[in-house]
mmCIF file of C-alpha atoms and ligand atoms in Angstrom:
data_model
loop_
_atom_site.group_PDB
_atom_site.id
_atom_site.type_symbol
_atom_site.label_atom_id
_atom_site.label_comp_id
_atom_site.label_asym_id
_atom_site.label_seq_id
_atom_site.Cartn_x
_atom_site.Cartn_y
_atom_site.Cartn_z
ATOM 1 C CA UNK A 1 77.983 79.448 133.274
ATOM 2 C CA UNK A 2 76.379 78.207 130.026
ATOM 3 C CA UNK A 3 74.687 81.050 128.122
ATOM 4 C CA UNK A 4 71.268 80.729 126.488
ATOM 5 C CA UNK A 5 69.897 82.789 123.591
ATOM 6 C CA UNK A 6 66.342 82.811 122.245
ATOM 7 C CA UNK A 7 65.893 83.743 118.592
ATOM 8 C CA UNK A 8 62.474 84.484 117.113
ATOM 9 C CA UNK A 9 62.055 83.975 113.375
ATOM 10 C CA UNK A 10 64.828 81.362 113.334
ATOM 11 C CA UNK A 11 63.292 79.379 110.466
ATOM 12 C CA UNK A 12 64.891 81.477 107.753
ATOM 13 C CA UNK A 13 67.065 84.431 106.783
ATOM 14 C CA UNK A 14 68.538 86.615 109.508
ATOM 15 C CA UNK A 15 67.153 84.544 112.389
ATOM 16 C CA UNK A 16 68.540 81.271 111.032
ATOM 17 C CA UNK A 17 71.996 82.803 110.415
ATOM 18 C CA UNK A 18 71.934 84.428 113.862
ATOM 19 C CA UNK A 19 71.184 81.096 115.528
ATOM 20 C CA UNK A 20 74.198 79.618 113.739
ATOM 21 C CA UNK A 21 76.421 82.581 114.654
ATOM 22 C CA UNK A 22 75.442 82.392 118.321
ATOM 23 C CA UNK A 23 75.959 78.625 118.348
ATOM 24 C CA UNK A 24 79.475 79.308 117.035
ATOM 25 C CA UNK A 25 80.024 81.355 120.198
ATOM 26 C CA UNK A 26 78.780 78.485 122.367
ATOM 27 C CA UNK A 27 75.277 79.716 123.218
ATOM 28 C CA UNK A 28 72.628 77.070 123.743
ATOM 29 C CA UNK A 29 69.650 78.077 121.651
ATOM 30 C CA UNK A 30 65.903 78.361 121.919
ATOM 31 C CA UNK A 31 64.786 78.619 118.308
ATOM 32 C CA UNK A 32 61.306 79.871 117.429
ATOM 33 C CA UNK A 33 59.090 80.152 114.371
ATOM 34 C CA UNK A 34 55.900 78.746 112.897
ATOM 35 C CA UNK A 35 57.520 76.253 110.511
ATOM 36 C CA UNK A 36 58.298 73.246 112.700
ATOM 37 C CA UNK A 37 60.171 71.316 110.011
ATOM 38 C CA UNK A 38 62.549 74.245 109.484
ATOM 39 C CA UNK A 39 63.244 74.405 113.236
ATOM 40 C CA UNK A 40 64.001 70.670 113.187
ATOM 41 C CA UNK A 41 66.337 71.133 110.221
ATOM 42 C CA UNK A 42 68.155 74.013 111.931
ATOM 43 C CA UNK A 43 68.449 72.102 115.206
ATOM 44 C CA UNK A 44 69.983 69.152 113.347
ATOM 45 C CA UNK A 45 72.720 71.440 112.003
ATOM 46 C CA UNK A 46 73.617 73.107 115.302
ATOM 47 C CA UNK A 47 76.273 71.591 117.514
ATOM 48 C CA UNK A 48 74.859 73.107 120.735
ATOM 49 C CA UNK A 49 71.822 72.183 122.825
ATOM 50 C CA UNK A 50 68.573 73.439 121.290
ATOM 51 C CA UNK A 51 64.970 73.832 122.334
ATOM 52 C CA UNK A 52 62.409 74.330 119.585
ATOM 53 C CA UNK A 53 59.303 76.451 120.181
ATOM 54 C CA UNK A 54 56.681 76.582 117.460
ATOM 55 C CA UNK A 55 54.277 79.490 117.844
ATOM 56 C CA UNK A 56 52.820 82.451 115.992
ATOM 57 C CA UNK A 57 53.960 85.743 117.549
ATOM 58 C CA UNK A 58 50.592 87.276 116.557
ATOM 59 C CA UNK A 59 48.821 84.959 118.966
ATOM 60 C CA UNK A 60 49.294 86.377 122.459
ATOM 61 C CA UNK A 61 47.979 83.270 124.198
ATOM 62 C CA UNK A 62 50.267 81.028 122.141
ATOM 63 C CA UNK A 63 53.259 83.250 122.941
ATOM 64 C CA UNK A 64 52.492 83.132 126.664
ATOM 65 C CA UNK A 65 51.922 79.360 126.596
ATOM 66 C CA UNK A 66 55.087 78.609 124.612
ATOM 67 C CA UNK A 67 57.343 80.912 126.615
ATOM 68 C CA UNK A 68 55.630 79.968 129.873
ATOM 69 C CA UNK A 69 56.328 76.289 129.184
ATOM 70 C CA UNK A 70 60.091 76.672 128.915
ATOM 71 C CA UNK A 71 61.669 73.969 131.112
ATOM 72 C CA UNK A 72 63.478 75.104 134.258
ATOM 73 C CA UNK A 73 66.978 74.419 132.915
ATOM 74 C CA UNK A 74 66.280 76.681 129.887
ATOM 75 C CA UNK A 75 64.719 79.559 131.810
ATOM 76 C CA UNK A 76 67.851 81.667 132.372
ATOM 77 C CA UNK A 77 67.723 83.339 128.973
ATOM 78 C CA UNK A 78 70.705 85.672 128.592
ATOM 79 C CA UNK A 79 69.985 86.987 125.107
ATOM 80 C CA UNK A 80 66.678 87.608 123.331
ATOM 81 C CA UNK A 81 66.853 88.292 119.599
ATOM 82 C CA UNK A 82 63.545 89.909 118.611
ATOM 83 C CA UNK A 83 63.829 89.142 114.916
ATOM 84 C CA UNK A 84 60.520 87.648 113.698
ATOM 85 C CA UNK A 85 58.965 90.018 111.217
ATOM 86 C CA UNK A 86 58.125 90.686 107.622
ATOM 87 C CA UNK A 87 56.708 93.122 105.120
ATOM 88 C CA UNK A 88 53.381 92.317 103.498
ATOM 89 C CA UNK A 89 52.719 94.198 100.274
ATOM 90 C CA UNK A 90 54.177 97.387 98.826
ATOM 91 C CA UNK A 91 51.515 99.820 97.721
ATOM 92 C CA UNK A 92 50.224 103.340 98.114
ATOM 93 C CA UNK A 93 48.290 103.940 101.313
ATOM 94 C CA UNK A 94 45.070 104.434 99.329
ATOM 95 C CA UNK A 95 45.538 101.019 97.696
ATOM 96 C CA UNK A 96 46.726 99.191 100.805
ATOM 97 C CA UNK A 97 45.327 95.851 101.880
ATOM 98 C CA UNK A 98 44.024 96.058 105.448
ATOM 99 C CA UNK A 99 44.905 92.414 106.154
ATOM 100 C CA UNK A 100 48.506 93.220 105.214
ATOM 101 C CA UNK A 101 48.467 96.206 107.580
ATOM 102 C CA UNK A 102 47.118 94.028 110.381
ATOM 103 C CA UNK A 103 49.795 91.411 109.739
ATOM 104 C CA UNK A 104 52.671 93.894 109.853
ATOM 105 C CA UNK A 105 51.467 95.657 112.977
ATOM 106 C CA UNK A 106 50.552 92.389 114.711
ATOM 107 C CA UNK A 107 53.813 90.590 113.883
ATOM 108 C CA UNK A 108 56.451 93.331 113.811
ATOM 109 C CA UNK A 109 55.125 95.412 116.708
ATOM 110 C CA UNK A 110 52.697 93.483 118.893
ATOM 111 C CA UNK A 111 54.496 90.147 118.483
ATOM 112 C CA UNK A 112 57.778 91.735 119.518
ATOM 113 C CA UNK A 113 56.059 93.235 122.559
ATOM 114 C CA UNK A 114 54.407 89.953 123.594
ATOM 115 C CA UNK A 115 57.724 88.084 123.473
ATOM 116 C CA UNK A 116 59.536 90.884 125.315
ATOM 117 C CA UNK A 117 56.890 91.046 128.021
ATOM 118 C CA UNK A 118 57.164 87.297 128.584
ATOM 119 C CA UNK A 119 60.948 87.261 128.961
ATOM 120 C CA UNK A 120 62.307 90.582 130.218
ATOM 121 C CA UNK A 121 60.941 90.333 133.798
ATOM 122 C CA UNK A 122 63.124 87.257 134.364
ATOM 123 C CA UNK A 123 66.165 89.159 133.076
ATOM 124 C CA UNK A 124 65.417 92.013 135.468
ATOM 125 C CA UNK A 125 65.066 89.534 138.335
ATOM 126 C CA UNK A 126 68.472 88.044 137.545
ATOM 127 C CA UNK A 127 70.008 91.493 137.044
ATOM 128 C CA UNK A 128 71.360 90.697 133.591
ATOM 129 C CA UNK A 129 70.260 90.069 130.055
ATOM 130 C CA UNK A 130 70.383 91.498 126.554
ATOM 131 C CA UNK A 131 67.540 92.245 124.149
ATOM 132 C CA UNK A 132 68.489 92.781 120.512
ATOM 133 C CA UNK A 133 65.657 94.201 118.415
ATOM 134 C CA UNK A 134 65.869 93.762 114.657
ATOM 135 C CA UNK A 135 64.632 97.053 113.261
ATOM 136 C CA UNK A 136 65.328 98.322 109.762
ATOM 137 C CA UNK A 137 66.431 101.271 107.708
ATOM 138 C CA UNK A 138 62.630 101.456 107.271
ATOM 139 C CA UNK A 139 62.504 102.443 110.940
ATOM 140 C CA UNK A 140 64.774 105.390 110.284
ATOM 141 C CA UNK A 141 63.243 106.728 107.074
ATOM 142 C CA UNK A 142 60.031 106.300 105.115
ATOM 143 C CA UNK A 143 59.980 105.293 101.453
ATOM 144 C CA UNK A 144 57.147 105.492 98.891
ATOM 145 C CA UNK A 145 54.647 102.620 99.245
ATOM 146 C CA UNK A 146 56.383 101.418 102.407
ATOM 147 C CA UNK A 147 53.918 103.298 104.642
ATOM 148 C CA UNK A 148 52.741 100.670 107.148
ATOM 149 C CA UNK A 149 55.892 98.507 107.073
ATOM 150 C CA UNK A 150 57.915 101.680 107.747
ATOM 151 C CA UNK A 151 55.494 102.603 110.538
ATOM 152 C CA UNK A 152 55.947 99.168 112.112
ATOM 153 C CA UNK A 153 59.723 99.518 112.043
ATOM 154 C CA UNK A 154 59.537 103.118 113.342
ATOM 155 C CA UNK A 155 57.561 101.588 116.215
ATOM 156 C CA UNK A 156 60.359 99.068 116.788
ATOM 157 C CA UNK A 157 62.817 101.991 116.844
ATOM 158 C CA UNK A 158 60.707 103.782 119.487
ATOM 159 C CA UNK A 159 60.164 100.612 121.523
ATOM 160 C CA UNK A 160 63.885 99.872 121.404
ATOM 161 C CA UNK A 161 64.717 103.337 122.737
ATOM 162 C CA UNK A 162 61.923 103.243 125.294
ATOM 163 C CA UNK A 163 63.013 99.832 126.517
ATOM 164 C CA UNK A 164 66.575 101.018 126.990
ATOM 165 C CA UNK A 165 65.410 104.011 129.026
ATOM 166 C CA UNK A 166 63.058 101.945 131.179
ATOM 167 C CA UNK A 167 65.629 99.232 131.846
ATOM 168 C CA UNK A 168 68.275 101.665 133.092
ATOM 169 C CA UNK A 169 69.987 100.261 136.153
ATOM 170 C CA UNK A 170 68.521 96.759 135.793
ATOM 171 C CA UNK A 171 71.591 95.220 134.166
ATOM 172 C CA UNK A 172 69.605 94.443 131.013
ATOM 173 C CA UNK A 173 71.110 95.776 127.781
ATOM 174 C CA UNK A 174 68.955 96.830 124.823
ATOM 175 C CA UNK A 175 70.335 97.088 121.297
ATOM 176 C CA UNK A 176 68.887 97.606 117.850
ATOM 177 C CA UNK A 177 70.185 96.370 114.510
ATOM 178 C CA UNK A 178 68.787 98.216 111.484
ATOM 179 C CA UNK A 179 69.648 96.551 108.175
ATOM 180 C CA UNK A 180 69.148 97.868 104.686
ATOM 181 C CA UNK A 181 68.605 95.403 101.846
ATOM 182 C CA UNK A 182 69.343 91.814 102.875
ATOM 183 C CA UNK A 183 68.647 88.934 100.494
ATOM 184 C CA UNK A 184 66.406 86.520 102.432
ATOM 185 C CA UNK A 185 62.817 85.325 102.023
ATOM 186 C CA UNK A 186 61.753 88.868 102.969
ATOM 187 C CA UNK A 187 60.817 90.027 99.454
ATOM 188 C CA UNK A 188 59.237 86.673 98.598
ATOM 189 C CA UNK A 189 56.888 87.199 101.551
ATOM 190 C CA UNK A 190 56.358 90.888 100.728
ATOM 191 C CA UNK A 191 55.356 89.994 97.144
ATOM 192 C CA UNK A 192 53.277 86.981 98.221
ATOM 193 C CA UNK A 193 55.436 84.295 96.638
ATOM 194 C CA UNK A 194 56.177 86.119 93.349
ATOM 195 C CA UNK A 195 59.819 85.070 93.045
ATOM 196 C CA UNK A 196 60.412 87.064 89.837
ATOM 197 C CA UNK A 197 59.407 90.270 91.582
ATOM 198 C CA UNK A 198 61.352 89.342 94.705
ATOM 199 C CA UNK A 199 64.523 88.574 92.753
ATOM 200 C CA UNK A 200 64.580 91.990 91.055
ATOM 201 C CA UNK A 201 64.974 93.660 94.467
ATOM 202 C CA UNK A 202 68.442 92.149 94.763
ATOM 203 C CA UNK A 203 69.654 92.406 91.155
ATOM 204 C CA UNK A 204 72.414 94.709 89.861
ATOM 205 C CA UNK A 205 74.362 95.081 93.129
ATOM 206 C CA UNK A 206 75.617 93.013 96.043
ATOM 207 C CA UNK A 207 72.922 92.994 98.748
ATOM 208 C CA UNK A 208 73.710 92.146 102.354
ATOM 209 C CA UNK A 209 73.455 88.498 103.320
ATOM 210 C CA UNK A 210 71.788 87.134 106.439
ATOM 211 C CA UNK A 211 75.283 86.166 107.565
ATOM 212 C CA UNK A 212 76.354 89.848 107.503
ATOM 213 C CA UNK A 213 73.602 90.702 109.980
ATOM 214 C CA UNK A 214 74.313 87.630 112.091
ATOM 215 C CA UNK A 215 77.989 88.657 112.327
ATOM 216 C CA UNK A 216 76.919 92.063 113.655
ATOM 217 C CA UNK A 217 74.497 90.551 116.170
ATOM 218 C CA UNK A 218 77.181 88.113 117.297
ATOM 219 C CA UNK A 219 79.551 91.059 117.850
ATOM 220 C CA UNK A 220 76.929 93.054 119.767
ATOM 221 C CA UNK A 221 76.056 90.255 122.192
ATOM 222 C CA UNK A 222 79.659 89.326 122.908
ATOM 223 C CA UNK A 223 80.831 92.789 124.069
ATOM 224 C CA UNK A 224 82.018 93.112 127.659
ATOM 225 C CA UNK A 225 79.416 93.783 130.371
ATOM 226 C CA UNK A 226 80.134 97.535 130.451
ATOM 227 C CA UNK A 227 79.593 98.015 126.691
ATOM 228 C CA UNK A 228 76.168 98.358 125.060
ATOM 229 C CA UNK A 229 75.927 98.993 121.337
ATOM 230 C CA UNK A 230 72.597 100.803 121.443
ATOM 231 C CA UNK A 231 71.869 101.116 117.728
ATOM 232 C CA UNK A 232 73.356 100.260 114.354
ATOM 233 C CA UNK A 233 72.516 100.906 110.699
ATOM 234 C CA UNK A 234 74.037 98.339 108.347
ATOM 235 C CA UNK A 235 73.729 98.772 104.568
ATOM 236 C CA UNK A 236 75.056 97.156 101.420
ATOM 237 C CA UNK A 237 77.815 99.399 100.085
ATOM 238 C CA UNK A 238 75.677 100.089 97.020
ATOM 239 C CA UNK A 239 72.809 101.414 99.160
ATOM 240 C CA UNK A 240 72.942 104.929 100.616
ATOM 241 C CA UNK A 241 69.281 105.420 101.521
ATOM 242 C CA UNK A 242 66.120 103.288 101.399
ATOM 243 C CA UNK A 243 65.456 103.941 97.729
ATOM 244 C CA UNK A 244 68.934 104.993 96.594
ATOM 245 C CA UNK A 245 70.808 101.916 95.431
ATOM 246 C CA UNK A 246 73.606 102.058 92.879
ATOM 247 C CA UNK A 247 72.647 99.320 90.437
ATOM 248 C CA UNK A 248 74.646 98.240 87.416
ATOM 249 C CA UNK A 249 71.951 96.515 85.384
HETATM 250 P P1 NDP B 301 62.568 86.047 106.363
HETATM 251 O O1 NDP B 301 61.249 86.129 105.685
HETATM 252 O O2 NDP B 301 63.634 85.246 105.737
HETATM 253 O O3 NDP B 301 62.375 85.570 107.881
HETATM 254 C C1 NDP B 301 61.309 86.034 108.660
HETATM 255 C C2 NDP B 301 61.230 85.176 109.914
HETATM 256 O O4 NDP B 301 60.171 85.703 110.738
HETATM 257 C C3 NDP B 301 60.921 83.732 109.627
HETATM 258 O O5 NDP B 301 61.719 82.895 110.429
HETATM 259 C C4 NDP B 301 59.468 83.599 110.007
HETATM 260 O O6 NDP B 301 59.202 82.310 110.533
HETATM 261 C C5 NDP B 301 59.346 84.627 111.130
HETATM 262 N N1 NDP B 301 57.960 85.055 111.269
HETATM 263 C C6 NDP B 301 57.229 85.760 110.383
HETATM 264 N N2 NDP B 301 55.970 85.885 110.798
HETATM 265 C C7 NDP B 301 55.896 85.239 111.996
HETATM 266 C C8 NDP B 301 54.861 84.988 112.905
HETATM 267 N N3 NDP B 301 53.607 85.446 112.707
HETATM 268 N N4 NDP B 301 55.131 84.281 114.030
HETATM 269 C C9 NDP B 301 56.383 83.809 114.252
HETATM 270 N N5 NDP B 301 57.402 84.002 113.422
HETATM 271 C C10 NDP B 301 57.165 84.707 112.297
HETATM 272 O O7 NDP B 301 63.046 87.575 106.513
HETATM 273 P P2 NDP B 301 64.336 88.244 107.179
HETATM 274 O O8 NDP B 301 65.226 87.233 107.752
HETATM 275 O O9 NDP B 301 64.870 89.186 106.189
HETATM 276 O O10 NDP B 301 63.617 89.079 108.315
HETATM 277 C C11 NDP B 301 63.981 89.027 109.679
HETATM 278 C C12 NDP B 301 63.809 90.405 110.294
HETATM 279 O O11 NDP B 301 64.687 91.314 109.640
HETATM 280 C C13 NDP B 301 62.404 91.007 110.149
HETATM 281 O O12 NDP B 301 62.052 91.635 111.349
HETATM 282 C C14 NDP B 301 62.569 92.024 109.031
HETATM 283 O O13 NDP B 301 61.640 93.060 109.133
HETATM 284 C C15 NDP B 301 63.981 92.494 109.309
HETATM 285 N N6 NDP B 301 64.659 93.146 108.207
HETATM 286 C C16 NDP B 301 64.859 92.502 107.013
HETATM 287 C C17 NDP B 301 65.532 93.156 105.992
HETATM 288 C C18 NDP B 301 65.727 92.547 104.646
HETATM 289 O O14 NDP B 301 66.050 93.271 103.686
HETATM 290 N N7 NDP B 301 65.622 91.233 104.498
HETATM 291 C C19 NDP B 301 66.066 94.504 106.173
HETATM 292 C C20 NDP B 301 65.772 95.098 107.451
HETATM 293 C C21 NDP B 301 65.126 94.423 108.432
HETATM 294 P P3 NDP B 301 57.918 81.412 110.167
HETATM 295 O O15 NDP B 301 57.419 81.856 108.826
HETATM 296 O O16 NDP B 301 58.429 80.007 110.197
HETATM 297 O O17 NDP B 301 56.968 81.689 111.273
HETATM 298 C C1 8X3 B 302 63.732 95.714 105.035
HETATM 299 C C2 8X3 B 302 64.451 96.661 104.148
HETATM 300 O O1 8X3 B 302 64.161 98.582 102.513
HETATM 301 O O2 8X3 B 302 62.734 96.671 102.213
HETATM 302 O O3 8X3 B 302 63.365 96.307 106.250
HETATM 303 O O4 8X3 B 302 62.364 98.189 104.015
HETATM 304 S S1 8X3 B 302 63.368 97.559 103.192
#
């Protein structure tokens, strides 16, 4: 039976690489994001069947409409990669921008919940499925100025664990992947397009690549039915904790 995976945040970074890695394993792909042209570009590179869904995970109605409009032959989604997310800003709590807080909580937490709510009932009905939540080292520890981003990823950690408990016996697996520093558009978004600032995050050591995370996700979703990799922390070798990175600058 042909397998189908849905990847949120497939327009760049970890989501894009994950779509490619799952295509390599023969999954047909539902790729999601706000940037339509990026989805078209990704689809043109994939050698499997693709369905593109353009929606903002912050918009509950848009999520329900997009996921509710999935054609019948795409509805049996085997794997959901809850990846869409970002950091917005890096500042002390007393200096924080409330719009940035809203964005992180709405995208990283509520968006993940909206997508999950729309898709998991069908997995339960079929008695099989796999949800992979992209958390972060920021969901395992808190670092200075990371306050609300860390809170959003701690929420993902809790939701991941809660989901696994609640789905016991349904045949639906739940896994979390928690990366450390991965060079993607993440820091460019966090620093609002300041590429100089973003680049310094990844200088003086070898950061993880999106491909490294995609390889791990590919491994997790291709384990036998009786194996669930519940949680993983994946770091660049130079990184030992959120703010402890061995740099040779
Ligand atoms: P990128 O910025 O490269 O990718 C983020 C993706 O999320 C994009 O495809 C973007 O698509 C999508 N996205 C963002 N906001 C929305 C939205 N409102 N609605 C729909 N899609 C949205 O970053 P990464 O690939 O690094 O990030 C992917 C995940 O990995 C995130 O959850 C992040 O927190 C997590 N992570 C990243 C780490 C890193 O160091 N890079 C480390 C640990 C975790 P579009 O803009 O087209 O909508
Ligand atoms: C992304 C990694 O350290 O910037 O979640 O929070 S970090």
